[in-house]
Amino acid sequence: MGIKTAYDFTLQSDYFVQKEMSIVGLRLKKQLEGIDMVELEETKRKKNIATTRSFDKNVFEFDEIKERVSTFASRCAEKLRKEGSYCSEIIVFVNTNFFREDLKQYSNSIKIKLSQPSNSTITICKTAIQGLSRIFLQGFAYKKAGVIVSGISPEPFRQFSLFENEDERHENLMKTIDFLNKSLPNPVIKLASQDFGRREKMKQEKLSPRYTTKWDEILEIE
């Protein structure tokens, strides 16, 4: 093929190398060009991102579920920004405890399409709360709620709206919030609709002892 040196090899087109030597040859060419081979394996973007939780107790009041939904939406937005993506649809759902046959049962969900793709915590939380207000019914004991963002697209393919656009200040504001929240173990900046003093803990009643990593859990033999 007239290729006598590694330099000659790097001068060939990606199309030609992959056609003649498959993806293995293309990876070799990229490595010779100083490009990390991992970059060739594009990360498959998720079709949707979900944050859902079962409550530790039955919840009856809208404001309490609203706080949970706001927190779930905030986490979805953080995950979107972490991978450089935007969502165009937001799904909110609520469920009662179907194992409690003595209680009235109710389950519902709603999908809301954004005017333009967003990864702003402010926009996503506001939309999620609007959705919750449309499906929430008083008089039920709610046990679970969740927020799912879908219609995910990366930055280069973000489609703007002709008539309605998001506040341009959101982008810099989100960068600042992410920077500050990453600097400490617990988030220091939250929306007013979230409970600042709340710290979620996973249920760990059946957690296996960590014999090799925790001094107070080392196996004792008598």
PDB file of N, CA, C and O in Angstrom, residues 70-107:
ATOM      1  N   SER A  70     -38.842  17.851  43.873  1.00  0.00           N
ATOM      2  CA  SER A  70     -37.872  18.897  43.559  1.00  0.00           C
ATOM      3  C   SER A  70     -36.445  18.375  43.706  1.00  0.00           C
ATOM      4  O   SER A  70     -35.578  18.653  42.868  1.00  0.00           O
ATOM      5  N   THR A  71     -36.202  17.591  44.750  1.00  0.00           N
ATOM      6  CA  THR A  71     -34.881  17.010  44.969  1.00  0.00           C
ATOM      7  C   THR A  71     -34.538  16.000  43.881  1.00  0.00           C
ATOM      8  O   THR A  71     -33.417  15.973  43.358  1.00  0.00           O
ATOM      9  N   PHE A  72     -35.512  15.168  43.505  1.00  0.00           N
ATOM     10  CA  PHE A  72     -35.288  14.179  42.444  1.00  0.00           C
ATOM     11  C   PHE A  72     -34.963  14.873  41.120  1.00  0.00           C
ATOM     12  O   PHE A  72     -34.065  14.461  40.380  1.00  0.00           O
ATOM     13  N   ALA A  73     -35.720  15.918  40.825  1.00  0.00           N
ATOM     14  CA  ALA A  73     -35.498  16.666  39.579  1.00  0.00           C
ATOM     15  C   ALA A  73     -34.120  17.317  39.579  1.00  0.00           C
ATOM     16  O   ALA A  73     -33.429  17.352  38.548  1.00  0.00           O
ATOM     17  N   SER A  74     -33.715  17.821  40.735  1.00  0.00           N
ATOM     18  CA  SER A  74     -32.408  18.458  40.857  1.00  0.00           C
ATOM     19  C   SER A  74     -31.286  17.466  40.562  1.00  0.00           C
ATOM     20  O   SER A  74     -30.315  17.786  39.875  1.00  0.00           O
ATOM     21  N   ARG A  75     -31.444  16.249  41.032  1.00  0.00           N
ATOM     22  CA  ARG A  75     -30.418  15.232  40.802  1.00  0.00           C
ATOM     23  C   ARG A  75     -30.361  14.817  39.334  1.00  0.00           C
ATOM     24  O   ARG A  75     -29.290  14.553  38.790  1.00  0.00           O
ATOM     25  N   CYS A  76     -31.517  14.750  38.698  1.00  0.00           N
ATOM     26  CA  CYS A  76     -31.540  14.450  37.264  1.00  0.00           C
ATOM     27  C   CYS A  76     -30.790  15.528  36.484  1.00  0.00           C
ATOM     28  O   CYS A  76     -30.029  15.228  35.561  1.00  0.00           O
ATOM     29  N   ALA A  77     -31.007  16.782  36.873  1.00  0.00           N
ATOM     30  CA  ALA A  77     -30.339  17.903  36.196  1.00  0.00           C
ATOM     31  C   ALA A  77     -28.825  17.825  36.399  1.00  0.00           C
ATOM     32  O   ALA A  77     -28.044  18.072  35.470  1.00  0.00           O
ATOM     33  N   GLU A  78     -28.405  17.467  37.600  1.00  0.00           N
ATOM     34  CA  GLU A  78     -26.976  17.340  37.880  1.00  0.00           C
ATOM     35  C   GLU A  78     -26.347  16.243  37.022  1.00  0.00           C
ATOM     36  O   GLU A  78     -25.235  16.401  36.508  1.00  0.00           O
ATOM     37  N   LYS A  79     -27.051  15.126  36.880  1.00  0.00           N
ATOM     38  CA  LYS A  79     -26.541  14.022  36.064  1.00  0.00           C
ATOM     39  C   LYS A  79     -26.444  14.432  34.596  1.00  0.00           C
ATOM     40  O   LYS A  79     -25.500  14.046  33.894  1.00  0.00           O
ATOM     41  N   LEU A  80     -27.410  15.208  34.129  1.00  0.00           N
ATOM     42  CA  LEU A  80     -27.370  15.688  32.745  1.00  0.00           C
ATOM     43  C   LEU A  80     -26.145  16.559  32.520  1.00  0.00           C
ATOM     44  O   LEU A  80     -25.414  16.393  31.533  1.00  0.00           O
ATOM     45  N   ARG A  81     -25.912  17.495  33.427  1.00  0.00           N
ATOM     46  CA  ARG A  81     -24.772  18.396  33.267  1.00  0.00           C
ATOM     47  C   ARG A  81     -23.449  17.649  33.357  1.00  0.00           C
ATOM     48  O   ARG A  81     -22.479  17.989  32.685  1.00  0.00           O
ATOM     49  N   LYS A  82     -23.413  16.611  34.178  1.00  0.00           N
ATOM     50  CA  LYS A  82     -22.181  15.847  34.356  1.00  0.00           C
ATOM     51  C   LYS A  82     -21.753  15.190  33.047  1.00  0.00           C
ATOM     52  O   LYS A  82     -20.553  15.071  32.772  1.00  0.00           O
ATOM     53  N   GLU A  83     -22.717  14.760  32.235  1.00  0.00           N
ATOM     54  CA  GLU A  83     -22.364  14.127  30.961  1.00  0.00           C
ATOM     55  C   GLU A  83     -22.541  15.069  29.773  1.00  0.00           C
ATOM     56  O   GLU A  83     -22.454  14.663  28.628  1.00  0.00           O
ATOM     57  N   GLY A  84     -22.774  16.343  30.054  1.00  0.00           N
ATOM     58  CA  GLY A  84     -22.882  17.326  28.985  1.00  0.00           C
ATOM     59  C   GLY A  84     -24.092  17.144  28.105  1.00  0.00           C
ATOM     60  O   GLY A  84     -24.022  17.324  26.886  1.00  0.00           O
ATOM     61  N   SER A  85     -25.222  16.794  28.703  1.00  0.00           N
ATOM     62  CA  SER A  85     -26.440  16.529  27.942  1.00  0.00           C
ATOM     63  C   SER A  85     -27.580  17.447  28.370  1.00  0.00           C
ATOM     64  O   SER A  85     -27.510  18.128  29.392  1.00  0.00           O
ATOM     65  N   TYR A  86     -28.621  17.413  27.556  1.00  0.00           N
ATOM     66  CA  TYR A  86     -29.831  18.186  27.817  1.00  0.00           C
ATOM     67  C   TYR A  86     -31.038  17.280  27.612  1.00  0.00           C
ATOM     68  O   TYR A  86     -30.979  16.322  26.840  1.00  0.00           O
ATOM     69  N   CYS A  87     -32.125  17.573  28.288  1.00  0.00           N
ATOM     70  CA  CYS A  87     -33.350  16.787  28.105  1.00  0.00           C
ATOM     71  C   CYS A  87     -34.446  17.670  27.533  1.00  0.00           C
ATOM     72  O   CYS A  87     -34.440  18.889  27.732  1.00  0.00           O
ATOM     73  N   SER A  88     -35.377  17.056  26.837  1.00  0.00           N
ATOM     74  CA  SER A  88     -36.483  17.812  26.249  1.00  0.00           C
ATOM     75  C   SER A  88     -37.835  17.402  26.832  1.00  0.00           C
ATOM     76  O   SER A  88     -38.845  18.042  26.559  1.00  0.00           O
ATOM     77  N   GLU A  89     -37.850  16.323  27.640  1.00  0.00           N
ATOM     78  CA  GLU A  89     -39.089  15.852  28.241  1.00  0.00           C
ATOM     79  C   GLU A  89     -38.856  15.482  29.705  1.00  0.00           C
ATOM     80  O   GLU A  89     -37.791  14.965  30.058  1.00  0.00           O
ATOM     81  N   ILE A  90     -39.858  15.735  30.522  1.00  0.00           N
ATOM     82  CA  ILE A  90     -39.778  15.416  31.949  1.00  0.00           C
ATOM     83  C   ILE A  90     -41.020  14.622  32.340  1.00  0.00           C
ATOM     84  O   ILE A  90     -42.144  15.032  32.049  1.00  0.00           O
ATOM     85  N   ILE A  91     -40.806  13.492  32.982  1.00  0.00           N
ATOM     86  CA  ILE A  91     -41.900  12.632  33.442  1.00  0.00           C
ATOM     87  C   ILE A  91     -41.905  12.628  34.966  1.00  0.00           C
ATOM     88  O   ILE A  91     -40.854  12.448  35.596  1.00  0.00           O
ATOM     89  N   VAL A  92     -43.061  12.818  35.544  1.00  0.00           N
ATOM     90  CA  VAL A  92     -43.228  12.774  36.999  1.00  0.00           C
ATOM     91  C   VAL A  92     -44.290  11.729  37.313  1.00  0.00           C
ATOM     92  O   VAL A  92     -45.319  11.667  36.641  1.00  0.00           O
ATOM     93  N   PHE A  93     -44.029  10.902  38.326  1.00  0.00           N
ATOM     94  CA  PHE A  93     -45.030   9.909  38.711  1.00  0.00           C
ATOM     95  C   PHE A  93     -45.139   9.802  40.224  1.00  0.00           C
ATOM     96  O   PHE A  93     -44.197  10.137  40.962  1.00  0.00           O
ATOM     97  N   VAL A  94     -46.282   9.344  40.688  1.00  0.00           N
ATOM     98  CA  VAL A  94     -46.522   9.093  42.111  1.00  0.00           C
ATOM     99  C   VAL A  94     -47.270   7.777  42.252  1.00  0.00           C
ATOM    100  O   VAL A  94     -48.076   7.420  41.394  1.00  0.00           O
ATOM    101  N   ASN A  95     -46.989   7.055  43.328  1.00  0.00           N
ATOM    102  CA  ASN A  95     -47.662   5.786  43.610  1.00  0.00           C
ATOM    103  C   ASN A  95     -48.029   5.708  45.083  1.00  0.00           C
ATOM    104  O   ASN A  95     -47.300   6.233  45.933  1.00  0.00           O
ATOM    105  N   THR A  96     -49.114   5.029  45.365  1.00  0.00           N
ATOM    106  CA  THR A  96     -49.432   4.691  46.744  1.00  0.00           C
ATOM    107  C   THR A  96     -48.806   3.323  47.036  1.00  0.00           C
ATOM    108  O   THR A  96     -48.187   2.721  46.167  1.00  0.00           O
ATOM    109  N   ASN A  97     -48.979   2.841  48.256  1.00  0.00           N
ATOM    110  CA  ASN A  97     -48.416   1.547  48.642  1.00  0.00           C
ATOM    111  C   ASN A  97     -49.383   0.433  48.266  1.00  0.00           C
ATOM    112  O   ASN A  97     -50.385   0.206  48.939  1.00  0.00           O
ATOM    113  N   PHE A  98     -49.060  -0.294  47.188  1.00  0.00           N
ATOM    114  CA  PHE A  98     -49.969  -1.326  46.698  1.00  0.00           C
ATOM    115  C   PHE A  98     -50.007  -2.557  47.603  1.00  0.00           C
ATOM    116  O   PHE A  98     -50.838  -3.435  47.419  1.00  0.00           O
ATOM    117  N   PHE A  99     -49.107  -2.618  48.570  1.00  0.00           N
ATOM    118  CA  PHE A  99     -49.121  -3.738  49.509  1.00  0.00           C
ATOM    119  C   PHE A  99     -50.101  -3.496  50.662  1.00  0.00           C
ATOM    120  O   PHE A  99     -50.411  -4.420  51.407  1.00  0.00           O
ATOM    121  N   ARG A 100     -50.555  -2.252  50.766  1.00  0.00           N
ATOM    122  CA  ARG A 100     -51.529  -1.924  51.811  1.00  0.00           C
ATOM    123  C   ARG A 100     -52.933  -1.983  51.231  1.00  0.00           C
ATOM    124  O   ARG A 100     -53.484  -0.999  50.743  1.00  0.00           O
ATOM    125  N   GLU A 101     -53.507  -3.160  51.274  1.00  0.00           N
ATOM    126  CA  GLU A 101     -54.844  -3.355  50.708  1.00  0.00           C
ATOM    127  C   GLU A 101     -55.925  -2.641  51.513  1.00  0.00           C
ATOM    128  O   GLU A 101     -57.050  -2.474  51.034  1.00  0.00           O
ATOM    129  N   ASP A 102     -55.581  -2.231  52.725  1.00  0.00           N
ATOM    130  CA  ASP A 102     -56.549  -1.528  53.561  1.00  0.00           C
ATOM    131  C   ASP A 102     -56.649  -0.041  53.217  1.00  0.00           C
ATOM    132  O   ASP A 102     -57.511   0.667  53.745  1.00  0.00           O
ATOM    133  N   LEU A 103     -55.772   0.435  52.324  1.00  0.00           N
ATOM    134  CA  LEU A 103     -55.768   1.841  51.937  1.00  0.00           C
ATOM    135  C   LEU A 103     -56.226   2.026  50.496  1.00  0.00           C
ATOM    136  O   LEU A 103     -56.094   1.124  49.672  1.00  0.00           O
ATOM    137  N   LYS A 104     -56.744   3.197  50.200  1.00  0.00           N
ATOM    138  CA  LYS A 104     -57.133   3.528  48.827  1.00  0.00           C
ATOM    139  C   LYS A 104     -55.883   3.612  47.953  1.00  0.00           C
ATOM    140  O   LYS A 104     -54.849   4.111  48.384  1.00  0.00           O
ATOM    141  N   GLN A 105     -55.993   3.118  46.726  1.00  0.00           N
ATOM    142  CA  GLN A 105     -54.848   3.060  45.841  1.00  0.00           C
ATOM    143  C   GLN A 105     -54.954   4.081  44.702  1.00  0.00           C
ATOM    144  O   GLN A 105     -56.040   4.366  44.206  1.00  0.00           O
ATOM    145  N   TYR A 106     -53.787   4.613  44.339  1.00  0.00           N
ATOM    146  CA  TYR A 106     -53.760   5.598  43.247  1.00  0.00           C
ATOM    147  C   TYR A 106     -52.358   5.629  42.649  1.00  0.00           C
ATOM    148  O   TYR A 106     -51.351   5.553  43.358  1.00  0.00           O
ATOM    149  N   SER A 107     -52.298   5.708  41.347  1.00  0.00           N
ATOM    150  CA  SER A 107     -51.029   5.813  40.637  1.00  0.00           C
ATOM    151  C   SER A 107     -51.235   6.656  39.384  1.00  0.00           C
ATOM    152  O   SER A 107     -52.224   6.474  38.672  1.00  0.00           O
TER     153      SER A 107
END
